[in-house]
Amino acid sequence: MDQVKIGKLEILTFGSFDILIDGESLLTEFGKSQKALSLLKYFISNKGKKIPVNRIIESNFKLYDYTDYNNALRSQVHRLRNILKKINKQLGQDILVLDFVAGNYIFHMNDDYILDVEIFEQHVKHLTSVSLNEINKLELNYDFKKALRLYRGEYIEGTDFFDWIFPLRSYYKRQYLLLFS
């Protein structure tokens, strides 16, 4: 009988994108399925949002010459779900979930995971919301150093040919620059 190991999921979006369980990269799970990986990056960037099929196609598939874009999307979603199933099995629980509800895809991350961009935003929010009267220099210094370490480069580097990435990159770059103001 296979014993299921419960691992710690970490997703790195700053700099080189990676998905790790207990420090080991899972990008090999995608093999030649780079379109499924690109789709996962898109879903992670829109985590928890209802995304209509036509917006996903427009954002991710219009660069390719398909005769049937809906079928291409269904095919890549099928591949992605199979990969997510393998990852969730390694984790011992369903953490990465892609649902289809009323014509919309919704990507959820349940329970125990680390997403660097969420932690980065928490540190930036804390640093920018503290008034001068409340300053605890040690705590601020910790938040500042932690945020700087998390920002390892542009948001999801290597995704330059998808237009949806540019507003997010600009947003996180502004957040990063806020640290120095």
Coordinates of C-alpha atoms in Angstrom, one line a residue:
M1 CA 0.0 0.0 0.0
D2 CA 1.3 3.5 -0.9
Q3 CA 1.9 5.7 2.0
V4 CA 0.9 9.3 1.2
K5 CA 3.4 11.9 2.3
I6 CA 1.9 15.2 3.4
G7 CA 4.3 17.9 2.1
K8 CA 4.5 21.6 2.2
L9 CA 3.4 23.4 -1.0
E10 CA 5.3 26.6 -1.9
I11 CA 4.7 28.6 -5.1
L12 CA 7.3 31.2 -6.2
T13 CA 6.0 33.8 -8.5
F14 CA 8.8 36.5 -8.3
G15 CA 11.6 35.8 -10.6
S16 CA 11.7 32.3 -12.0
F17 CA 8.3 30.7 -11.4
D18 CA 8.4 27.5 -9.5
I19 CA 6.2 25.1 -7.6
L20 CA 7.8 23.2 -4.7
I21 CA 6.9 20.5 -2.3
D22 CA 9.3 20.4 0.6
G23 CA 11.8 22.4 -1.4
E24 CA 11.7 20.1 -4.5
S25 CA 10.6 21.6 -7.8
L26 CA 7.5 20.1 -9.5
L27 CA 7.9 21.8 -12.9
T28 CA 9.1 18.5 -14.3
E29 CA 5.5 17.3 -13.8
F30 CA 4.5 19.6 -16.7
G31 CA 7.0 18.0 -19.1
K32 CA 6.2 19.2 -22.6
S33 CA 2.9 20.7 -21.5
Q34 CA 4.0 24.3 -21.3
K35 CA 0.6 25.6 -22.3
A36 CA -0.9 23.9 -19.2
L37 CA 1.9 25.5 -17.1
S38 CA 1.1 28.9 -18.6
L39 CA -2.5 28.3 -17.8
L40 CA -1.7 27.5 -14.2
K41 CA 0.3 30.8 -13.9
Y42 CA -2.7 32.6 -15.2
F43 CA -5.1 30.9 -12.7
I44 CA -2.7 31.5 -9.8
S45 CA -2.6 35.2 -10.8
N46 CA -6.4 35.2 -10.7
K47 CA -6.8 32.9 -7.7
G48 CA -10.4 32.9 -6.3
K49 CA -11.8 34.9 -9.2
K50 CA -14.5 33.7 -11.6
I51 CA -13.0 33.8 -15.0
P52 CA -15.2 33.4 -18.1
V53 CA -14.1 31.0 -20.8
N54 CA -13.9 33.7 -23.4
R55 CA -11.5 35.8 -21.2
I56 CA -9.2 32.8 -20.7
I57 CA -9.1 32.2 -24.4
E58 CA -8.5 35.8 -25.2
S59 CA -5.7 36.1 -22.6
N60 CA -4.0 32.8 -23.3
F61 CA -4.8 31.3 -26.7
K62 CA -5.1 34.1 -29.2
L63 CA -1.4 33.9 -29.9
Y64 CA -1.9 30.4 -31.3
D65 CA -3.6 29.5 -34.5
Y66 CA -6.4 27.1 -33.4
T67 CA -9.4 26.2 -35.4
D68 CA -11.4 25.6 -32.2
Y69 CA -10.2 27.7 -29.2
N70 CA -12.8 26.2 -26.9
N71 CA -11.6 22.7 -27.6
A72 CA -8.0 23.9 -27.1
L73 CA -8.9 25.3 -23.7
R74 CA -10.7 22.2 -22.7
S75 CA -7.7 20.1 -23.7
Q76 CA -5.2 22.2 -21.7
V77 CA -7.6 22.3 -18.7
H78 CA -7.8 18.5 -18.8
R79 CA -4.0 18.3 -18.8
L80 CA -3.7 20.8 -16.0
R81 CA -6.3 19.0 -13.9
N82 CA -4.3 15.8 -14.3
I83 CA -1.2 17.5 -13.2
L84 CA -3.0 19.1 -10.2
K85 CA -4.3 15.7 -9.3
K86 CA -0.8 14.3 -9.1
I87 CA 0.4 17.3 -7.1
N88 CA -2.5 17.0 -4.7
K89 CA -1.8 13.3 -4.3
Q90 CA 1.8 14.1 -3.3
L91 CA 0.5 16.7 -0.8
G92 CA -1.9 14.2 0.7
Q93 CA -4.8 16.7 0.3
D94 CA -6.6 18.8 -2.3
I95 CA -4.8 22.1 -2.1
L96 CA -4.9 23.1 -5.8
V97 CA -8.4 23.0 -7.1
L98 CA -9.8 24.2 -10.5
D99 CA -13.6 24.3 -10.6
F100 CA -15.9 25.1 -13.5
V101 CA -19.1 26.8 -12.4
A102 CA -21.8 28.4 -14.7
G103 CA -19.4 29.0 -17.5
N104 CA -16.5 30.3 -15.3
Y105 CA -13.3 28.7 -14.1
I106 CA -12.4 29.3 -10.5
F107 CA -9.0 28.4 -9.2
H108 CA -8.7 27.8 -5.4
M109 CA -5.8 27.1 -3.1
N110 CA -7.0 25.4 0.0
D111 CA -5.4 25.0 3.4
D112 CA -1.7 24.8 3.9
Y113 CA 0.3 26.5 1.2
I114 CA 2.8 29.3 0.8
L115 CA 2.4 31.8 -2.1
D116 CA 5.3 34.3 -2.1
V117 CA 3.2 37.1 -3.6
E118 CA 0.6 36.9 -0.8
I119 CA 3.3 37.1 1.9
F120 CA 5.0 40.0 0.0
E121 CA 1.7 41.9 0.0
Q122 CA 1.2 41.3 3.7
H123 CA 4.7 42.8 4.5
V124 CA 4.2 45.8 2.2
K125 CA 0.7 46.4 3.6
H126 CA 2.1 46.3 7.2
L127 CA 5.0 48.6 6.3
T128 CA 2.9 51.2 4.5
S129 CA 0.1 51.2 7.1
V130 CA 2.1 51.8 10.2
S131 CA 1.9 55.3 11.6
L132 CA 5.0 57.0 12.9
N133 CA 3.6 56.7 16.5
E134 CA 3.4 52.9 16.2
I135 CA 6.9 52.3 14.8
N136 CA 8.6 49.2 16.3
K137 CA 11.9 49.4 14.4
L138 CA 12.8 45.8 14.9
E139 CA 9.4 44.6 13.5
L140 CA 9.6 47.0 10.6
N141 CA 13.2 46.0 9.8
Y142 CA 12.1 42.4 9.8
D143 CA 9.1 43.1 7.4
F144 CA 11.4 45.2 5.2
K145 CA 14.1 42.5 4.9
K146 CA 11.5 39.7 4.4
A147 CA 9.7 41.7 1.6
L148 CA 13.0 42.4 -0.1
R149 CA 14.0 38.7 0.0
L150 CA 10.7 37.6 -1.5
Y151 CA 10.9 40.0 -4.4
R152 CA 13.5 37.9 -6.4
G153 CA 12.7 39.6 -9.8
E154 CA 9.7 40.5 -11.9
Y155 CA 6.4 38.8 -11.4
I156 CA 6.4 35.5 -13.3
E157 CA 9.4 36.1 -15.5
G158 CA 9.4 34.6 -18.9
T159 CA 5.7 35.2 -19.6
D160 CA 6.4 38.3 -21.7
F161 CA 4.2 37.4 -24.7
F162 CA 0.9 37.4 -22.6
D163 CA -0.7 40.8 -22.1
W164 CA -2.4 39.9 -18.9
I165 CA 1.0 39.8 -17.1
F166 CA 2.0 43.4 -17.6
P167 CA -0.5 45.1 -15.2
L168 CA 0.4 42.6 -12.5
R169 CA 4.1 43.2 -13.0
S170 CA 3.6 47.0 -12.8
Y171 CA 1.5 46.6 -9.6
Y172 CA 4.1 44.5 -7.8
K173 CA 7.0 46.7 -9.0
R174 CA 5.1 49.7 -7.5
Q175 CA 4.6 47.7 -4.3
Y176 CA 8.3 46.9 -4.2
L177 CA 9.2 50.6 -4.8
L178 CA 6.9 51.6 -2.0
L179 CA 9.3 49.8 0.4
F180 CA 11.9 52.5 -0.3
S181 CA 9.6 55.5 0.2

